[in-house]
């Protein structure tokens, strides 16, 4: 006999599907006339024909009482044009079916469809009539349609019941005005596309609580791209410039990424004190090092015959590059003052930003290495006054050339494997890892600017301590050879040069190490 669902009532088998409901829950008249298609699996009114088990014949024979259909990974589905009316279907999964268009004929009769999965197909466009009579749809997944390049305005306006909409991993390059008109969404996911242009009013006449447009390359947008959208609370983007045109409904802390350490929507360098220091330090570094360089070439050429003289001259050139970098940033700040965010993309992609970033990296690393060489040279002279090994002019020039070659390679190498964006992620074109962000290439920055420099300065500190001890010991001896006294005097003078550079870089190293430990 047949035992009724959730009941002690039992019926004779002849009473099943006799047109008269006799079970308390009416389950004796369910699944009557329901036929499971060949090669498919059925559970209740659910039909699973996934993984290539569906055929045109089996689909045409689906029972009218079917509630859900799973056609995941079937390559023949796109070839179907006429399907018997299926008014009770509420779930339809057509993921990975190689669809090149939205099959209107297939879904037009499913008036009660609530969930539609069209992900990972080859759909090329979404047009106005694609979702006709689908006002009841609650879930729609269009992610992974890598050939999708067009969404017509108002084409989604009939989907008033949708709460979450995902259109990701596609070739979508442009969003037109009123693309999402009439929608009322909790979340709109547009990440991992190829968006380049977003027109004014792209999200107009829609209510959307959260918009995610990350991992796109939007470089053409307008100040009113978010105008007309209601209820927006969270905005996820790739650049702070979009937060400058966000609706007032989005709090500053809910717009990502948040403002960087240097810039604002109006200015490339937002702090007045920092602007002043850029000019002062830049001019002093430029003028001071030019004078130092020219003085040695013109009036103190005898020093260039000694190892430390060659190294100090090269150190002046390295610090001169830092002065040029600071002035490039200072001039850029003046040019874009009051309207920086509109020029942010142009500036970061310009040759000036890349050149400034490379120049700052070359300058910083060359300075560290030449300080190391100066320290080593003084140790050899003072600790081993009668030693055979010394940095003569030839050795010093070869070593200096090697240093410049190394730092140029280190500074320019990331430009190739980081798509040229290594220095342009910051408005001041620096690759120093001074924040908790982890952009591509941050490990390289940490190893070079923090790890290598930290080790180098430990060696420098140890060397300078050794030199200081020797100077102090020699000072207790009244009679010292003239050449020895001259070497000690040079060591004292160079100690000041090395110490000032050392003190400049120690805070950067500490900040970088601290930021690398932040989660």
PDB file of C-alpha atoms in Angstrom, residues 235-434:
ATOM      1  CA  UNK A 235      31.264  51.780  -3.326  1.00  0.00           C
ATOM      2  CA  UNK A 236      34.219  49.536  -4.209  1.00  0.00           C
ATOM      3  CA  UNK A 237      36.592  50.871  -6.880  1.00  0.00           C
ATOM      4  CA  UNK A 238      40.222  50.663  -7.980  1.00  0.00           C
ATOM      5  CA  UNK A 239      41.064  54.322  -7.419  1.00  0.00           C
ATOM      6  CA  UNK A 240      40.149  57.022  -4.935  1.00  0.00           C
ATOM      7  CA  UNK A 241      39.212  59.357  -7.790  1.00  0.00           C
ATOM      8  CA  UNK A 242      35.794  57.668  -7.989  1.00  0.00           C
ATOM      9  CA  UNK A 243      35.196  58.486  -4.327  1.00  0.00           C
ATOM     10  CA  UNK A 244      35.546  62.148  -5.281  1.00  0.00           C
ATOM     11  CA  UNK A 245      32.326  61.932  -7.308  1.00  0.00           C
ATOM     12  CA  UNK A 246      30.427  59.507  -5.062  1.00  0.00           C
ATOM     13  CA  UNK A 247      26.866  60.299  -3.963  1.00  0.00           C
ATOM     14  CA  UNK A 248      26.415  61.900  -0.554  1.00  0.00           C
ATOM     15  CA  UNK A 249      24.706  58.717   0.651  1.00  0.00           C
ATOM     16  CA  UNK A 250      28.096  56.946   0.658  1.00  0.00           C
ATOM     17  CA  UNK A 251      30.086  57.678   3.826  1.00  0.00           C
ATOM     18  CA  UNK A 252      33.809  58.315   3.381  1.00  0.00           C
ATOM     19  CA  UNK A 253      34.700  55.157   5.294  1.00  0.00           C
ATOM     20  CA  UNK A 254      32.502  53.057   2.958  1.00  0.00           C
ATOM     21  CA  UNK A 255      34.161  54.202  -0.268  1.00  0.00           C
ATOM     22  CA  UNK A 256      37.177  52.158  -1.269  1.00  0.00           C
ATOM     23  CA  UNK A 257      40.043  52.572  -1.710  1.00  0.00           C
ATOM     24  CA  UNK A 258      40.216  55.292   0.873  1.00  0.00           C
ATOM     25  CA  UNK A 259      42.222  58.459   0.430  1.00  0.00           C
ATOM     26  CA  UNK A 260      45.964  57.885   0.074  1.00  0.00           C
ATOM     27  CA  UNK A 261      48.661  59.421   2.256  1.00  0.00           C
ATOM     28  CA  UNK A 262      49.527  62.283  -0.097  1.00  0.00           C
ATOM     29  CA  UNK A 263      46.662  63.419  -2.315  1.00  0.00           C
ATOM     30  CA  UNK A 264      43.131  64.713  -2.112  1.00  0.00           C
ATOM     31  CA  UNK A 265      40.480  65.172  -4.763  1.00  0.00           C
ATOM     32  CA  UNK A 266      41.756  68.688  -5.427  1.00  0.00           C
ATOM     33  CA  UNK A 267      45.512  68.485  -4.923  1.00  0.00           C
ATOM     34  CA  UNK A 268      48.297  66.029  -5.694  1.00  0.00           C
ATOM     35  CA  UNK A 269      50.007  67.034  -2.443  1.00  0.00           C
ATOM     36  CA  UNK A 270      47.296  68.000  -0.017  1.00  0.00           C
ATOM     37  CA  UNK A 271      49.424  69.140   2.970  1.00  0.00           C
ATOM     38  CA  UNK A 272      50.708  72.706   2.755  1.00  0.00           C
ATOM     39  CA  UNK A 273      53.746  71.907   4.879  1.00  0.00           C
ATOM     40  CA  UNK A 274      54.697  69.028   2.590  1.00  0.00           C
ATOM     41  CA  UNK A 275      54.425  71.268  -0.468  1.00  0.00           C
ATOM     42  CA  UNK A 276      56.763  73.782   1.172  1.00  0.00           C
ATOM     43  CA  UNK A 277      59.278  71.069   2.088  1.00  0.00           C
ATOM     44  CA  UNK A 278      59.207  69.648  -1.433  1.00  0.00           C
ATOM     45  CA  UNK A 279      60.379  72.949  -2.847  1.00  0.00           C
ATOM     46  CA  UNK A 280      62.895  73.722  -0.095  1.00  0.00           C
ATOM     47  CA  UNK A 281      64.527  70.294   0.016  1.00  0.00           C
ATOM     48  CA  UNK A 282      64.346  69.876  -3.751  1.00  0.00           C
ATOM     49  CA  UNK A 283      66.055  73.214  -4.460  1.00  0.00           C
ATOM     50  CA  UNK A 284      68.685  72.688  -1.735  1.00  0.00           C
ATOM     51  CA  UNK A 285      69.420  69.144  -2.936  1.00  0.00           C
ATOM     52  CA  UNK A 286      69.689  70.314  -6.532  1.00  0.00           C
ATOM     53  CA  UNK A 287      71.815  73.410  -5.927  1.00  0.00           C
ATOM     54  CA  UNK A 288      73.971  71.909  -3.152  1.00  0.00           C
ATOM     55  CA  UNK A 289      74.887  68.770  -5.062  1.00  0.00           C
ATOM     56  CA  UNK A 290      75.486  70.638  -8.331  1.00  0.00           C
ATOM     57  CA  UNK A 291      77.917  72.936  -6.485  1.00  0.00           C
ATOM     58  CA  UNK A 292      79.597  69.938  -4.845  1.00  0.00           C
ATOM     59  CA  UNK A 293      79.957  68.131  -8.154  1.00  0.00           C
ATOM     60  CA  UNK A 294      81.296  71.157 -10.053  1.00  0.00           C
ATOM     61  CA  UNK A 295      83.640  72.115  -7.223  1.00  0.00           C
ATOM     62  CA  UNK A 296      85.345  68.715  -7.306  1.00  0.00           C
ATOM     63  CA  UNK A 297      85.629  68.761 -11.080  1.00  0.00           C
ATOM     64  CA  UNK A 298      86.987  72.314 -11.215  1.00  0.00           C
ATOM     65  CA  UNK A 299      88.860  73.105  -7.970  1.00  0.00           C
ATOM     66  CA  UNK A 300      89.473  69.829  -6.147  1.00  0.00           C
ATOM     67  CA  UNK A 301      90.501  67.423  -8.867  1.00  0.00           C
ATOM     68  CA  UNK A 302      93.243  65.905  -6.712  1.00  0.00           C
ATOM     69  CA  UNK A 303      90.525  64.299  -4.591  1.00  0.00           C
ATOM     70  CA  UNK A 304      89.287  62.422  -7.637  1.00  0.00           C
ATOM     71  CA  UNK A 305      92.565  60.522  -7.601  1.00  0.00           C
ATOM     72  CA  UNK A 306      91.580  58.971  -4.281  1.00  0.00           C
ATOM     73  CA  UNK A 307      88.919  56.325  -3.750  1.00  0.00           C
ATOM     74  CA  UNK A 308      86.783  58.275  -1.294  1.00  0.00           C
ATOM     75  CA  UNK A 309      86.859  61.340  -3.600  1.00  0.00           C
ATOM     76  CA  UNK A 310      85.379  59.331  -6.461  1.00  0.00           C
ATOM     77  CA  UNK A 311      82.745  57.832  -4.171  1.00  0.00           C
ATOM     78  CA  UNK A 312      81.754  61.194  -2.639  1.00  0.00           C
ATOM     79  CA  UNK A 313      81.422  62.746  -6.114  1.00  0.00           C
ATOM     80  CA  UNK A 314      79.166  59.894  -7.187  1.00  0.00           C
ATOM     81  CA  UNK A 315      77.182  60.276  -3.973  1.00  0.00           C
ATOM     82  CA  UNK A 316      76.582  63.921  -4.911  1.00  0.00           C
ATOM     83  CA  UNK A 317      75.237  62.807  -8.309  1.00  0.00           C
ATOM     84  CA  UNK A 318      72.944  60.265  -6.625  1.00  0.00           C
ATOM     85  CA  UNK A 319      71.574  62.890  -4.225  1.00  0.00           C
ATOM     86  CA  UNK A 320      71.242  65.330  -7.130  1.00  0.00           C
ATOM     87  CA  UNK A 321      68.796  62.904  -8.766  1.00  0.00           C
ATOM     88  CA  UNK A 322      66.670  62.980  -5.617  1.00  0.00           C
ATOM     89  CA  UNK A 323      66.516  66.757  -5.832  1.00  0.00           C
ATOM     90  CA  UNK A 324      65.316  66.523  -9.449  1.00  0.00           C
ATOM     91  CA  UNK A 325      62.675  63.963  -8.408  1.00  0.00           C
ATOM     92  CA  UNK A 326      61.362  66.254  -5.646  1.00  0.00           C
ATOM     93  CA  UNK A 327      61.117  69.202  -8.021  1.00  0.00           C
ATOM     94  CA  UNK A 328      59.239  67.122 -10.634  1.00  0.00           C
ATOM     95  CA  UNK A 329      56.631  66.267  -7.989  1.00  0.00           C
ATOM     96  CA  UNK A 330      56.508  69.867  -6.755  1.00  0.00           C
ATOM     97  CA  UNK A 331      55.975  71.225 -10.275  1.00  0.00           C
ATOM     98  CA  UNK A 332      53.299  68.607 -10.982  1.00  0.00           C
ATOM     99  CA  UNK A 333      51.487  69.649  -7.815  1.00  0.00           C
ATOM    100  CA  UNK A 334      51.449  73.273  -8.953  1.00  0.00           C
ATOM    101  CA  UNK A 335      50.200  72.393 -12.452  1.00  0.00           C
ATOM    102  CA  UNK A 336      47.288  70.265 -11.180  1.00  0.00           C
ATOM    103  CA  UNK A 337      46.437  72.375  -8.135  1.00  0.00           C
ATOM    104  CA  UNK A 338      42.693  72.470  -7.476  1.00  0.00           C
ATOM    105  CA  UNK A 339      41.817  69.943 -10.214  1.00  0.00           C
ATOM    106  CA  UNK A 340      44.136  67.023  -9.616  1.00  0.00           C
ATOM    107  CA  UNK A 341      41.600  64.185  -9.618  1.00  0.00           C
ATOM    108  CA  UNK A 342      40.547  64.967 -13.202  1.00  0.00           C
ATOM    109  CA  UNK A 343      44.181  64.516 -14.280  1.00  0.00           C
ATOM    110  CA  UNK A 344      45.106  61.678 -11.950  1.00  0.00           C
ATOM    111  CA  UNK A 345      45.015  58.954 -14.610  1.00  0.00           C
ATOM    112  CA  UNK A 346      46.947  61.058 -17.131  1.00  0.00           C
ATOM    113  CA  UNK A 347      49.608  61.940 -14.590  1.00  0.00           C
ATOM    114  CA  UNK A 348      50.161  58.359 -13.400  1.00  0.00           C
ATOM    115  CA  UNK A 349      50.398  57.073 -16.962  1.00  0.00           C
ATOM    116  CA  UNK A 350      52.704  59.856 -18.094  1.00  0.00           C
ATOM    117  CA  UNK A 351      56.403  59.453 -18.769  1.00  0.00           C
ATOM    118  CA  UNK A 352      57.050  62.109 -16.116  1.00  0.00           C
ATOM    119  CA  UNK A 353      55.675  59.995 -13.268  1.00  0.00           C
ATOM    120  CA  UNK A 354      57.508  56.868 -14.426  1.00  0.00           C
ATOM    121  CA  UNK A 355      60.739  58.817 -14.911  1.00  0.00           C
ATOM    122  CA  UNK A 356      60.417  60.413 -11.481  1.00  0.00           C
ATOM    123  CA  UNK A 357      59.795  57.028  -9.844  1.00  0.00           C
ATOM    124  CA  UNK A 358      62.795  55.403 -11.523  1.00  0.00           C
ATOM    125  CA  UNK A 359      64.934  58.425 -10.633  1.00  0.00           C
ATOM    126  CA  UNK A 360      63.962  58.233  -6.950  1.00  0.00           C
ATOM    127  CA  UNK A 361      64.751  54.505  -6.807  1.00  0.00           C
ATOM    128  CA  UNK A 362      68.137  54.950  -8.525  1.00  0.00           C
ATOM    129  CA  UNK A 363      68.998  57.842  -6.227  1.00  0.00           C
ATOM    130  CA  UNK A 364      68.059  56.066  -3.015  1.00  0.00           C
ATOM    131  CA  UNK A 365      69.826  52.796  -3.757  1.00  0.00           C
ATOM    132  CA  UNK A 366      72.908  54.464  -5.232  1.00  0.00           C
ATOM    133  CA  UNK A 367      73.200  56.650  -2.120  1.00  0.00           C
ATOM    134  CA  UNK A 368      73.097  53.593   0.139  1.00  0.00           C
ATOM    135  CA  UNK A 369      75.740  51.740  -1.852  1.00  0.00           C
ATOM    136  CA  UNK A 370      78.101  54.718  -2.145  1.00  0.00           C
ATOM    137  CA  UNK A 371      77.829  55.319   1.603  1.00  0.00           C
ATOM    138  CA  UNK A 372      78.798  51.668   2.067  1.00  0.00           C
ATOM    139  CA  UNK A 373      81.801  52.164  -0.228  1.00  0.00           C
ATOM    140  CA  UNK A 374      82.862  55.368   1.531  1.00  0.00           C
ATOM    141  CA  UNK A 375      82.699  53.575   4.881  1.00  0.00           C
ATOM    142  CA  UNK A 376      84.670  50.614   3.534  1.00  0.00           C
ATOM    143  CA  UNK A 377      87.312  52.916   2.034  1.00  0.00           C
ATOM    144  CA  UNK A 378      87.854  54.738   5.345  1.00  0.00           C
ATOM    145  CA  UNK A 379      88.058  51.455   7.264  1.00  0.00           C
ATOM    146  CA  UNK A 380      90.766  50.177   4.954  1.00  0.00           C
ATOM    147  CA  UNK A 381      92.739  53.438   5.246  1.00  0.00           C
ATOM    148  CA  UNK A 382      92.454  53.847   9.020  1.00  0.00           C
ATOM    149  CA  UNK A 383      92.419  50.255  10.248  1.00  0.00           C
ATOM    150  CA  UNK A 384      95.124  49.083   7.877  1.00  0.00           C
ATOM    151  CA  UNK A 385      97.285  52.122   7.127  1.00  0.00           C
ATOM    152  CA  UNK A 386     100.059  50.003   5.624  1.00  0.00           C
ATOM    153  CA  UNK A 387      97.754  47.594   3.784  1.00  0.00           C
ATOM    154  CA  UNK A 388      98.348  46.787   0.171  1.00  0.00           C
ATOM    155  CA  UNK A 389      94.701  47.017  -0.876  1.00  0.00           C
ATOM    156  CA  UNK A 390      93.339  50.509  -1.509  1.00  0.00           C
ATOM    157  CA  UNK A 391      90.681  52.027  -3.725  1.00  0.00           C
ATOM    158  CA  UNK A 392      92.774  53.823  -6.313  1.00  0.00           C
ATOM    159  CA  UNK A 393      91.223  55.878  -9.083  1.00  0.00           C
ATOM    160  CA  UNK A 394      90.837  52.979 -11.475  1.00  0.00           C
ATOM    161  CA  UNK A 395      89.322  50.612  -8.915  1.00  0.00           C
ATOM    162  CA  UNK A 396      87.007  53.324  -7.615  1.00  0.00           C
ATOM    163  CA  UNK A 397      85.759  54.197 -11.118  1.00  0.00           C
ATOM    164  CA  UNK A 398      85.125  50.538 -11.993  1.00  0.00           C
ATOM    165  CA  UNK A 399      83.310  49.974  -8.696  1.00  0.00           C
ATOM    166  CA  UNK A 400      81.231  53.145  -9.193  1.00  0.00           C
ATOM    167  CA  UNK A 401      80.289  52.048 -12.699  1.00  0.00           C
ATOM    168  CA  UNK A 402      79.194  48.675 -11.352  1.00  0.00           C
ATOM    169  CA  UNK A 403      77.065  50.385  -8.694  1.00  0.00           C
ATOM    170  CA  UNK A 404      75.283  52.549 -11.269  1.00  0.00           C
ATOM    171  CA  UNK A 405      74.647  49.540 -13.489  1.00  0.00           C
ATOM    172  CA  UNK A 406      73.210  47.536 -10.584  1.00  0.00           C
ATOM    173  CA  UNK A 407      70.882  50.288  -9.329  1.00  0.00           C
ATOM    174  CA  UNK A 408      69.624  51.072 -12.845  1.00  0.00           C
ATOM    175  CA  UNK A 409      68.746  47.403 -13.364  1.00  0.00           C
ATOM    176  CA  UNK A 410      67.096  47.187  -9.925  1.00  0.00           C
ATOM    177  CA  UNK A 411      65.085  50.374 -10.530  1.00  0.00           C
ATOM    178  CA  UNK A 412      63.912  49.562 -14.072  1.00  0.00           C
ATOM    179  CA  UNK A 413      63.346  45.795 -13.780  1.00  0.00           C
ATOM    180  CA  UNK A 414      59.844  46.119 -12.199  1.00  0.00           C
ATOM    181  CA  UNK A 415      58.699  48.247 -15.140  1.00  0.00           C
ATOM    182  CA  UNK A 416      58.613  45.100 -17.266  1.00  0.00           C
ATOM    183  CA  UNK A 417      56.941  42.500 -15.080  1.00  0.00           C
ATOM    184  CA  UNK A 418      54.526  44.891 -13.358  1.00  0.00           C
ATOM    185  CA  UNK A 419      52.929  46.269 -16.560  1.00  0.00           C
ATOM    186  CA  UNK A 420      54.751  49.538 -16.058  1.00  0.00           C
ATOM    187  CA  UNK A 421      52.596  50.381 -13.022  1.00  0.00           C
ATOM    188  CA  UNK A 422      55.227  49.773 -10.341  1.00  0.00           C
ATOM    189  CA  UNK A 423      55.864  53.450  -9.604  1.00  0.00           C
ATOM    190  CA  UNK A 424      52.568  54.937 -10.754  1.00  0.00           C
ATOM    191  CA  UNK A 425      50.348  53.427  -8.055  1.00  0.00           C
ATOM    192  CA  UNK A 426      51.165  56.438  -5.912  1.00  0.00           C
ATOM    193  CA  UNK A 427      50.455  60.024  -7.007  1.00  0.00           C
ATOM    194  CA  UNK A 428      54.001  60.930  -5.938  1.00  0.00           C
ATOM    195  CA  UNK A 429      55.358  58.053  -8.039  1.00  0.00           C
ATOM    196  CA  UNK A 430      57.114  56.236  -5.196  1.00  0.00           C
ATOM    197  CA  UNK A 431      57.355  52.477  -4.829  1.00  0.00           C
ATOM    198  CA  UNK A 432      58.265  52.606  -1.133  1.00  0.00           C
ATOM    199  CA  UNK A 433      56.093  50.103   0.844  1.00  0.00           C
ATOM    200  CA  UNK A 434      54.917  52.577   3.462  1.00  0.00           C
TER     201      UNK A 434
END
